[in-house]
Coordinates of C-alpha atoms and ligand atoms in Angstrom, one line a residue:
A17 CA 143.8 -89.1 75.4
A18 CA 146.4 -86.4 75.8
V19 CA 148.4 -86.4 79.1
E20 CA 148.0 -83.2 81.3
T21 CA 151.4 -82.1 82.9
A22 CA 151.9 -80.2 86.0
P23 CA 155.3 -79.9 88.1
A24 CA 153.4 -81.0 91.1
I25 CA 150.2 -82.6 91.8
V26 CA 148.4 -82.9 95.2
V27 CA 146.0 -86.0 95.7
G28 CA 142.9 -84.6 98.1
S29 CA 141.9 -81.5 99.3
G30 CA 141.8 -81.9 103.2
Y31 CA 144.4 -80.9 105.8
G32 CA 147.4 -82.5 104.3
G33 CA 146.5 -81.8 100.7
A34 CA 145.9 -77.9 101.4
V35 CA 149.1 -77.4 103.3
A36 CA 151.0 -79.1 100.7
A37 CA 148.8 -76.8 98.1
L38 CA 149.6 -73.5 100.0
R39 CA 153.2 -74.0 100.6
L40 CA 153.9 -75.3 97.1
G41 CA 152.4 -72.1 95.3
Q42 CA 154.2 -70.0 98.1
A43 CA 157.1 -71.5 96.6
G44 CA 156.0 -70.4 93.2
I45 CA 155.4 -74.1 92.1
T46 CA 152.3 -74.6 89.6
T47 CA 150.4 -77.2 91.4
L48 CA 147.3 -79.0 90.6
V49 CA 145.1 -80.3 93.2
L50 CA 143.0 -83.4 92.2
E51 CA 139.7 -83.6 94.6
M52 CA 137.1 -86.3 94.2
G53 CA 134.3 -84.4 96.0
R54 CA 132.4 -81.3 94.9
L55 CA 133.5 -77.3 95.5
W56 CA 130.6 -76.3 97.9
N57 CA 130.5 -72.9 97.0
T58 CA 126.5 -72.9 95.2
P59 CA 123.4 -72.3 97.4
G60 CA 120.6 -74.8 96.6
S61 CA 117.0 -74.2 95.9
D62 CA 116.4 -73.0 99.8
G63 CA 119.3 -70.6 99.6
K64 CA 121.9 -72.6 101.6
I65 CA 125.2 -74.5 100.4
F66 CA 124.6 -77.2 102.9
C67 CA 121.7 -78.9 104.5
N68 CA 121.2 -79.7 108.5
T69 CA 121.2 -82.5 110.3
A70 CA 117.3 -82.4 110.7
N71 CA 116.1 -82.3 107.6
P72 CA 119.1 -84.0 105.5
D73 CA 118.6 -84.3 101.5
Q74 CA 121.0 -85.5 98.5
R75 CA 123.6 -83.0 99.5
S76 CA 123.9 -84.9 102.8
M77 CA 125.9 -88.2 102.0
W78 CA 128.3 -89.4 99.4
F79 CA 126.1 -91.4 96.9
K80 CA 123.8 -93.0 99.4
T81 CA 120.0 -93.8 98.7
R82 CA 119.7 -93.2 102.6
T83 CA 121.4 -91.1 105.3
E84 CA 123.9 -93.0 107.7
A85 CA 123.7 -90.9 110.5
P86 CA 126.1 -91.8 113.5
L87 CA 123.1 -92.0 115.9
A88 CA 121.0 -94.4 114.2
S89 CA 117.9 -94.2 116.6
F90 CA 116.3 -92.4 119.2
L91 CA 114.0 -94.1 121.5
W92 CA 114.9 -97.2 119.6
L93 CA 113.1 -95.7 116.7
D94 CA 114.2 -95.1 113.0
V95 CA 113.7 -91.3 113.2
V96 CA 117.0 -90.1 112.7
N97 CA 117.6 -91.4 108.9
K98 CA 116.0 -90.3 105.6
D99 CA 115.8 -91.6 101.8
I100 CA 117.8 -89.3 99.6
T101 CA 118.8 -89.3 95.9
P102 CA 122.3 -90.4 95.2
Y103 CA 124.5 -87.5 94.9
P104 CA 128.2 -86.7 95.7
G105 CA 127.1 -85.4 99.0
V106 CA 129.5 -83.9 101.6
L107 CA 129.5 -86.6 104.3
D108 CA 131.0 -90.2 103.3
R109 CA 130.4 -93.7 105.5
V110 CA 132.9 -96.2 104.2
H111 CA 131.9 -99.5 105.3
Y112 CA 134.8 -102.4 106.2
D113 CA 134.1 -105.5 107.9
N114 CA 133.7 -104.4 111.4
M115 CA 134.1 -100.7 111.0
S116 CA 132.8 -98.1 109.1
V117 CA 134.4 -94.9 108.6
Y118 CA 133.2 -91.3 108.5
V119 CA 134.9 -88.9 106.0
G120 CA 134.5 -85.6 104.6
R121 CA 134.2 -85.5 100.6
G122 CA 134.6 -82.2 98.7
V123 CA 137.2 -79.5 98.6
G124 CA 138.3 -79.1 102.3
G125 CA 137.7 -82.6 102.8
G126 CA 137.1 -83.2 106.5
S127 CA 137.0 -79.7 107.4
L128 CA 134.0 -79.3 105.8
V129 CA 132.0 -81.9 108.0
N130 CA 133.8 -82.2 111.1
G131 CA 133.1 -80.8 114.6
G132 CA 136.1 -78.2 114.4
M133 CA 137.7 -79.2 117.5
A134 CA 141.2 -78.4 117.6
V135 CA 143.2 -79.8 120.1
T136 CA 147.2 -80.0 120.3
P137 CA 148.0 -83.5 121.8
R138 CA 150.2 -83.8 125.3
Q139 CA 153.6 -83.6 124.3
S140 CA 154.5 -86.6 126.3
Y141 CA 152.0 -88.8 124.1
F142 CA 153.0 -87.2 121.1
T143 CA 156.6 -88.1 121.3
E144 CA 155.4 -91.8 122.5
Q145 CA 153.8 -91.8 119.0
F146 CA 156.4 -90.2 117.1
P147 CA 159.8 -91.0 119.1
T148 CA 161.8 -90.2 115.9
V149 CA 160.2 -86.8 115.2
D150 CA 161.6 -83.4 117.2
A151 CA 158.9 -82.7 119.6
T152 CA 160.7 -79.3 120.5
A153 CA 160.1 -78.0 117.0
M154 CA 156.7 -79.5 116.7
Y155 CA 155.7 -77.5 119.9
N156 CA 157.7 -74.2 119.4
T157 CA 157.0 -74.1 115.7
Y158 CA 154.6 -76.5 113.9
F159 CA 151.8 -76.7 116.4
P160 CA 151.9 -73.1 116.8
R161 CA 151.9 -72.2 113.1
A162 CA 149.1 -74.9 112.2
R163 CA 146.7 -73.1 114.9
T164 CA 147.4 -69.7 113.3
M165 CA 146.8 -70.8 109.9
L166 CA 143.4 -72.8 111.0
G167 CA 142.0 -69.9 112.5
V168 CA 142.0 -71.5 116.1
N169 CA 140.0 -69.9 119.0
T170 CA 138.1 -70.6 122.2
V171 CA 135.0 -69.9 123.8
D172 CA 134.5 -67.1 126.2
P173 CA 134.2 -68.9 129.4
T174 CA 131.6 -66.3 130.8
W175 CA 129.1 -67.0 127.8
F176 CA 129.8 -70.4 128.3
E177 CA 128.5 -70.3 131.7
S178 CA 125.4 -68.4 130.9
T179 CA 124.2 -69.5 127.6
E180 CA 121.5 -72.1 127.1
W181 CA 123.4 -73.6 124.1
Y182 CA 125.9 -75.3 126.2
Q183 CA 123.8 -76.4 129.1
F184 CA 124.6 -79.9 127.9
T185 CA 128.0 -79.5 128.5
R186 CA 127.5 -78.0 132.2
T187 CA 125.6 -80.9 133.0
S188 CA 128.1 -83.4 131.5
R189 CA 131.1 -81.6 133.4
K190 CA 128.7 -81.8 136.7
A191 CA 128.4 -85.3 136.1
A192 CA 132.7 -85.6 135.7
T193 CA 133.1 -83.3 138.4
N194 CA 131.1 -85.4 140.8
T195 CA 133.4 -88.4 140.2
G196 CA 136.5 -86.4 140.7
L197 CA 137.3 -86.2 137.1
T198 CA 139.2 -83.4 135.3
T199 CA 137.4 -81.6 132.4
T200 CA 139.1 -79.2 130.0
F201 CA 138.0 -76.5 127.3
V202 CA 139.0 -77.5 124.2
P203 CA 139.6 -74.8 121.3
N204 CA 137.8 -75.2 117.9
V205 CA 137.8 -73.2 114.6
Y206 CA 134.3 -72.4 114.8
D207 CA 134.2 -68.4 115.3
F208 CA 132.7 -68.1 118.8
G209 CA 132.1 -64.7 118.1
Y210 CA 129.8 -65.5 115.5
M211 CA 128.1 -68.0 117.6
Q212 CA 127.7 -65.3 120.3
Q213 CA 126.2 -63.3 117.5
E214 CA 123.5 -66.3 116.4
A215 CA 122.7 -66.7 119.9
A216 CA 121.8 -62.9 120.3
G217 CA 119.6 -63.7 117.0
T218 CA 122.0 -60.8 114.9
V219 CA 123.2 -63.2 112.2
T220 CA 122.0 -66.3 110.4
K221 CA 122.4 -69.3 112.8
S222 CA 124.6 -72.1 111.7
A223 CA 125.9 -74.2 114.6
L224 CA 123.0 -73.1 116.6
A225 CA 120.8 -74.3 113.8
Q226 CA 121.8 -78.0 114.0
E227 CA 124.4 -77.8 111.1
V228 CA 127.8 -79.9 111.3
I229 CA 128.3 -83.1 110.0
Y230 CA 126.6 -82.2 106.6
G231 CA 128.3 -79.2 106.7
N232 CA 128.3 -75.8 108.1
N233 CA 126.6 -72.6 105.8
Y234 CA 128.4 -70.0 108.3
G235 CA 130.8 -69.3 111.2
K236 CA 133.1 -72.3 110.4
K237 CA 136.7 -71.9 109.1
S238 CA 136.7 -74.8 107.1
L239 CA 140.0 -75.3 104.8
D240 CA 138.5 -73.6 101.8
K241 CA 138.3 -70.5 103.8
T242 CA 141.7 -70.7 104.8
Y243 CA 144.8 -72.9 104.0
L244 CA 142.8 -73.3 100.4
A245 CA 141.8 -69.8 100.1
S246 CA 145.4 -68.7 100.7
A247 CA 146.6 -71.6 98.2
L248 CA 144.5 -70.2 95.6
G249 CA 145.6 -66.8 96.4
T250 CA 149.0 -67.5 95.3
G251 CA 148.0 -67.8 91.6
K252 CA 149.9 -71.1 91.2
V253 CA 147.4 -73.6 92.4
T254 CA 144.5 -75.1 90.4
I255 CA 141.9 -77.3 92.0
H256 CA 140.1 -79.8 89.5
T257 CA 136.9 -81.1 91.5
M258 CA 134.7 -84.7 90.9
E259 CA 138.1 -86.3 89.9
K260 CA 139.2 -89.3 91.4
V261 CA 142.7 -90.9 90.9
K262 CA 142.3 -94.4 90.8
A263 CA 146.0 -95.7 89.9
V264 CA 149.4 -94.2 90.1
T265 CA 152.5 -95.5 88.3
R266 CA 156.0 -94.1 87.6
A267 CA 157.5 -93.5 83.9
S268 CA 161.0 -94.3 82.9
D269 CA 162.0 -90.7 83.3
G270 CA 160.7 -90.8 86.9
S271 CA 157.7 -88.9 86.4
Y272 CA 154.5 -90.0 88.1
L273 CA 151.6 -91.2 86.0
L274 CA 148.0 -90.7 87.1
T275 CA 144.9 -92.4 85.9
V276 CA 141.6 -90.5 87.1
D277 CA 138.2 -91.0 86.8
R278 CA 136.0 -87.9 86.6
I279 CA 132.7 -88.2 87.5
D280 CA 129.4 -86.1 87.3
N281 CA 126.5 -85.7 89.9
T282 CA 125.1 -89.4 89.2
G283 CA 128.4 -90.9 89.8
A284 CA 128.9 -92.1 86.4
V285 CA 132.4 -92.1 85.1
V286 CA 132.3 -89.0 82.3
E287 CA 135.9 -89.0 81.3
T288 CA 139.0 -91.0 82.3
K289 CA 142.1 -88.8 82.5
Q290 CA 145.9 -89.0 82.5
Y291 CA 148.0 -86.6 84.3
S292 CA 151.5 -86.8 84.8
C293 CA 153.9 -84.5 87.3
T294 CA 157.4 -84.5 88.6
Y295 CA 156.5 -84.0 92.6
L296 CA 153.4 -86.0 93.7
F297 CA 152.0 -85.4 97.4
L298 CA 149.2 -87.7 98.5
G299 CA 146.7 -86.3 100.9
G300 CA 143.8 -88.3 100.2
G301 CA 143.7 -89.3 104.2
S302 CA 144.1 -92.2 106.1
L303 CA 141.8 -94.2 103.6
G304 CA 142.5 -92.5 100.4
T305 CA 146.1 -92.2 100.5
T306 CA 146.7 -95.9 101.9
E307 CA 144.4 -97.4 99.2
L308 CA 146.2 -96.1 96.6
L309 CA 149.4 -97.2 97.7
V310 CA 148.3 -100.6 98.8
R311 CA 146.7 -100.7 95.3
A312 CA 149.7 -99.6 93.4
R313 CA 152.6 -101.9 95.5
D314 CA 150.2 -104.8 95.0
T315 CA 149.4 -104.5 91.3
G316 CA 152.9 -103.7 90.5
T317 CA 152.5 -100.1 89.4
L318 CA 154.8 -99.1 92.5
P319 CA 156.4 -102.5 93.2
A320 CA 159.1 -101.1 95.3
L321 CA 156.8 -99.6 98.0
D322 CA 157.4 -100.9 101.7
A323 CA 156.2 -103.8 103.1
T324 CA 154.6 -101.6 106.0
V325 CA 152.2 -99.5 103.6
G326 CA 148.6 -100.6 104.8
A327 CA 149.9 -101.3 108.4
G328 CA 149.6 -99.4 111.3
W329 CA 145.8 -98.4 111.1
G330 CA 143.6 -97.4 114.1
P331 CA 140.0 -95.5 114.6
N332 CA 142.0 -93.4 117.5
G333 CA 139.8 -95.5 120.3
N334 CA 136.6 -93.9 119.0
T335 CA 133.4 -95.1 121.0
M336 CA 130.7 -93.2 121.5
V337 CA 128.4 -93.7 124.3
G338 CA 125.2 -91.8 126.1
R339 CA 124.3 -91.5 129.8
A340 CA 120.6 -90.9 130.7
N341 CA 120.7 -88.0 133.3
H342 CA 118.1 -87.7 136.2
I343 CA 115.4 -85.6 135.4
W344 CA 116.3 -82.3 137.3
D345 CA 119.5 -82.6 135.5
T346 CA 118.5 -81.4 132.0
T347 CA 120.6 -80.8 129.0
G348 CA 118.5 -78.4 127.0
A349 CA 116.4 -78.8 123.8
N350 CA 119.1 -75.8 122.2
Q351 CA 122.3 -77.2 121.7
A352 CA 125.2 -75.7 119.8
T353 CA 126.9 -78.4 117.3
M354 CA 130.4 -77.5 118.5
P355 CA 131.8 -79.4 121.5
V356 CA 134.1 -77.1 123.7
M357 CA 135.1 -79.5 126.3
G358 CA 136.3 -82.7 127.2
I359 CA 137.0 -85.0 130.1
D360 CA 140.5 -85.5 130.3
D361 CA 141.4 -89.0 132.2
W362 CA 144.8 -89.4 130.0
S363 CA 147.1 -89.2 132.7
N364 CA 145.1 -92.2 134.5
T365 CA 148.1 -94.7 133.5
D366 CA 145.5 -97.6 133.9
N367 CA 142.9 -96.6 131.7
P368 CA 143.7 -93.4 129.7
V369 CA 140.7 -91.4 127.9
F370 CA 140.0 -88.6 126.9
A371 CA 136.0 -88.1 126.1
E372 CA 134.4 -85.1 124.2
I373 CA 130.9 -83.9 125.4
A374 CA 129.3 -84.1 122.4
P375 CA 125.8 -82.4 121.7
L376 CA 122.5 -84.3 120.5
P377 CA 121.3 -81.2 118.8
I378 CA 117.6 -82.2 117.9
G379 CA 115.6 -79.5 119.5
F380 CA 114.1 -80.9 122.3
E381 CA 114.9 -82.0 125.7
T382 CA 116.6 -85.5 125.7
W383 CA 118.2 -85.8 129.3
V384 CA 121.0 -87.3 127.4
S385 CA 124.6 -87.0 127.8
L386 CA 126.7 -88.0 124.8
Y387 CA 130.5 -88.4 124.4
L388 CA 132.7 -89.6 121.9
A389 CA 135.6 -91.4 123.6
I390 CA 139.3 -91.3 122.5
T391 CA 140.6 -94.3 124.2
K392 CA 144.6 -95.5 124.3
N393 CA 143.7 -98.5 122.4
P394 CA 147.0 -100.1 121.4
Q395 CA 145.1 -102.2 118.8
R396 CA 146.4 -101.9 115.0
A397 CA 145.1 -103.2 111.7
S398 CA 146.0 -103.4 107.8
F399 CA 144.9 -102.6 104.9
T400 CA 145.6 -105.3 101.8
Y401 CA 144.5 -105.9 98.3
D402 CA 141.8 -108.3 97.4
S403 CA 142.9 -109.2 94.1
A404 CA 139.7 -111.3 93.3
S405 CA 137.3 -108.4 93.8
G406 CA 139.9 -106.0 93.1
T407 CA 139.0 -103.9 96.2
V408 CA 141.2 -103.0 99.3
K409 CA 140.1 -104.4 102.5
L410 CA 140.7 -103.6 106.5
G411 CA 141.3 -106.4 108.6
W412 CA 140.0 -104.7 111.7
T413 CA 138.2 -107.1 114.0
A414 CA 135.2 -107.0 116.7
A415 CA 137.6 -108.0 119.4
Q416 CA 139.7 -104.9 118.8
S417 CA 136.6 -102.4 118.9
A418 CA 136.1 -104.4 122.4
V419 CA 139.2 -103.0 123.8
S420 CA 137.9 -99.4 123.2
V421 CA 134.7 -100.4 124.6
A422 CA 136.2 -101.9 127.6
M423 CA 138.3 -98.6 128.5
A424 CA 135.3 -96.3 127.6
K425 CA 133.4 -98.5 130.1
K426 CA 135.6 -98.5 132.8
L427 CA 135.5 -94.5 133.0
F428 CA 131.6 -94.2 132.1
D429 CA 130.9 -96.8 134.7
R430 CA 132.6 -94.7 137.4
I431 CA 130.5 -91.4 136.3
N432 CA 127.6 -93.3 136.4
S433 CA 128.3 -94.9 140.0
A434 CA 129.4 -91.5 141.2
N435 CA 126.1 -89.9 139.7
A436 CA 123.4 -93.0 140.1
T437 CA 122.8 -92.7 136.5
I438 CA 122.7 -95.2 133.9
Y439 CA 123.5 -95.6 129.9
R440 CA 121.3 -94.8 127.4
S441 CA 120.7 -97.9 125.5
D442 CA 118.2 -96.3 122.6
L443 CA 120.6 -94.6 120.5
F444 CA 122.9 -97.0 118.3
G445 CA 120.4 -99.0 116.5
T446 CA 120.5 -102.3 118.1
P447 CA 118.1 -102.7 121.7
S448 CA 120.8 -102.3 124.5
K449 CA 123.7 -101.5 122.1
L450 CA 125.3 -98.9 124.8
F451 CA 128.8 -98.4 123.2
A452 CA 128.9 -97.4 119.4
D453 CA 131.9 -99.2 118.4
D454 CA 131.5 -100.0 114.6
F455 CA 132.1 -96.6 113.2
C456 CA 134.8 -93.8 113.7
Y457 CA 135.8 -90.1 112.9
H458 CA 139.0 -90.4 113.2
P459 CA 140.5 -92.8 110.8
L460 CA 144.7 -92.8 111.2
G461 CA 147.6 -94.6 109.8
G462 CA 148.4 -97.1 107.0
C463 CA 151.2 -95.1 105.9
V464 CA 153.2 -94.8 109.1
L465 CA 155.9 -92.0 109.4
G466 CA 159.2 -93.5 109.8
K467 CA 157.9 -97.0 108.6
A468 CA 156.1 -96.7 105.2
T469 CA 158.2 -93.1 105.0
D470 CA 161.1 -91.6 105.9
N471 CA 160.9 -89.3 109.2
Y472 CA 159.6 -86.3 106.8
G473 CA 156.9 -88.5 104.8
R474 CA 159.2 -89.2 101.6
V475 CA 157.7 -92.3 100.6
K476 CA 160.1 -95.3 100.8
G477 CA 161.2 -96.7 97.7
Y478 CA 160.7 -93.6 95.2
S479 CA 161.6 -90.1 95.3
K480 CA 159.5 -86.9 95.0
L481 CA 156.7 -89.0 96.2
Y482 CA 155.2 -87.7 99.8
I483 CA 152.7 -88.2 101.9
T484 CA 151.1 -85.3 104.0
D485 CA 147.9 -86.6 105.5
G486 CA 146.5 -88.6 108.6
S487 CA 147.5 -91.9 107.2
L488 CA 151.2 -91.0 108.8
V489 CA 149.9 -91.1 112.4
P490 CA 150.1 -94.5 113.7
G491 CA 146.5 -95.2 114.7
N492 CA 146.1 -93.1 117.7
I493 CA 147.0 -89.7 118.5
G494 CA 144.6 -89.3 122.1
V495 CA 143.1 -86.4 121.2
N496 CA 140.9 -85.2 118.0
P497 CA 143.7 -85.1 115.2
F498 CA 143.3 -82.3 112.6
V499 CA 146.0 -80.3 114.4
T500 CA 148.4 -82.7 114.5
I501 CA 147.9 -83.7 110.7
T502 CA 148.3 -80.0 109.8
A503 CA 151.1 -79.4 111.9
L504 CA 153.1 -82.8 110.5
A505 CA 152.2 -81.7 107.1
E506 CA 153.8 -78.2 107.7
R507 CA 157.0 -79.8 108.8
T508 CA 157.3 -81.9 106.1
M509 CA 156.5 -79.1 103.4
E510 CA 159.2 -76.8 105.3
R511 CA 161.8 -79.9 104.7
V512 CA 160.9 -81.0 101.4
L513 CA 160.8 -77.5 99.8
A514 CA 164.5 -76.8 101.3
E515 CA 166.0 -80.0 100.5
D516 CA 164.4 -81.7 97.3
T517 CA 163.0 -79.0 94.9
Ligands
FDA1 P1 140.6 -85.4 104.8 O1 139.9 -86.7 105.1 O2 140.5 -84.2 105.6 O3 141.1 -85.2 103.3 C1 141.0 -86.0 102.3 C2 140.4 -85.6 100.9 O4 141.1 -86.4 99.8 C3 139.0 -85.7 101.1 O5 138.8 -84.4 100.5 C4 138.6 -87.0 99.8 O6 137.5 -86.5 99.1 C5 140.0 -86.9 99.0 N1 140.3 -87.8 98.2 C6 140.4 -89.1 99.1 N2 140.9 -90.2 98.2 C7 141.0 -89.7 96.8 C8 141.4 -89.9 95.5 N3 141.7 -91.1 95.5 N4 141.6 -88.9 94.5 C9 140.8 -87.7 94.7 N5 140.7 -87.2 96.1 C10 140.6 -88.1 97.0 N6 139.2 -83.9 113.9 C11 139.5 -83.1 114.9 O7 140.5 -82.7 115.1 N7 138.5 -82.4 115.2 C12 137.0 -82.5 115.4 O8 136.4 -81.9 116.0 C13 136.8 -83.8 114.3 N8 135.5 -84.1 114.2 C14 135.0 -84.8 113.0 C15 133.7 -85.0 112.7 C16 133.4 -85.7 111.6 C17 131.7 -85.9 111.3 C18 134.4 -86.4 110.9 C19 134.0 -87.4 109.6 C20 135.6 -86.1 111.3 C21 136.1 -85.4 112.3 N9 137.6 -85.3 112.5 C22 137.8 -84.5 113.4 C23 138.6 -85.9 112.0 C24 139.2 -85.0 110.8 O9 138.2 -84.5 109.9 C25 140.2 -85.7 110.2 O10 140.9 -86.2 110.8 C26 140.9 -85.2 109.1 O11 139.8 -84.6 108.0 C27 141.9 -85.9 108.3 O12 142.8 -85.1 107.3 P2 143.5 -85.4 106.2 O13 144.1 -84.6 105.3 O14 144.3 -86.7 106.6 O15 142.1 -86.2 104.9

């Protein structure tokens, strides 16, 4: 088959890929983006592009026969998940030993399915994790640029205090305050002006209609509405969807050669394509990028890749937990799907935890306070290539998850003790499993900045090969990660376009 050639190719259209595509396009460089998921712009028979969490259909998940929602059960009953037809749906759950990882699939990557929380890490911890990065430039230039481009906004505090949709958050805040803990509002990319109109009944509901992990039909400024729309607007950027990059090698003239499977809606490979480019930007996310490079190094297609490719992975200390409130502390039948507050105990050097107050939007009173705790778990794992099966494996262990659980437990034991409350034991499948420690939303690392790459994401061992995504972040950043990923990508693109092109 003929080789299609582009000056620059970007793999993936999540945060890292979207920033690369826009900045390349603005620099006048013709750029092709290859994305394995769909373009989510066509309504189904119900008139909606995405389905909600209450009635998931084939659009919900990436080639599964049954949905795999994070909360597997309620009152120990398997009432949450539904049988579906395999289809290139928007949310994937990738299974490794002891850890499964949720990721978005489609034009916009994780921005299509995430909770929109747009949090800038505290500077002291950013510096601890990225000692070689100029923090002043990050906090003066790249973080503000990322927040502006992403459309970050905050909930109106007056409306927050009065609306039924955030009663669940106020109840969790009260329990934290009773414990002497600090809570903090967190910004979001969901348009809170739109949300207030939803509450007023003047627009079609999305965050107030149980839409989030399988996509939001309205209100959310996902990347297809921000960076990627601007990238396409340069006239220099093209996106090919349903095309999965499976191998990368380098030709003798220094250009990169990509082998790509184009799939159809059943997942069948309908064409295997060859692409070539001068500049290659990897934005497949922590899993996608690391898998490509570990495979390339260990099968010998890019043999000069550094030994640290594959290392330094962590789940951002993610642990989910639910508390049972007293009967008088209701959390509300109506809950907005976008979190707006966290318990910030990161400065507690004994046990640093940032816990997002998460919704349980199932339409009736549950008395559950749910949290996604981000713990300062120092454990890291590596991806390795298994030549027998031809797959890439992740070496995360249950003992490593237990470190996150112990930290979350320390915090929530304090909250339960101060409020005379208990854990909910019916939410995570197995009876009496109190902490969800076997899945994460925040995969980070695998190609850590300054180790697998130089200080700007240039891959060691090869020129004109770059990483711009979450694989650069060393396993933990202490808050929800997409603002950090976006800001680092902005920093890389500014440097690369000034020096390498
Ligand atoms: P990202 O995963 O976004 O994009 C990678 C893209 O590349 C995907 O579209 C993928 O399909 C594609 N791809 C991968 N391999 C490929 C290949 N070989 N060929 C072609 N395409 C390929 N974060 C946050 O800050 N606030 C929050 O509120 C949340 N909430 C949240 C909820 C849920 C349910 C999830 C799953 C995640 C979050 N996150 C979050 C995490 C956040 O979404 C995540 O950190 C970023 O999306 C990561 O950005 P990247 O650019 O690294 O990859």
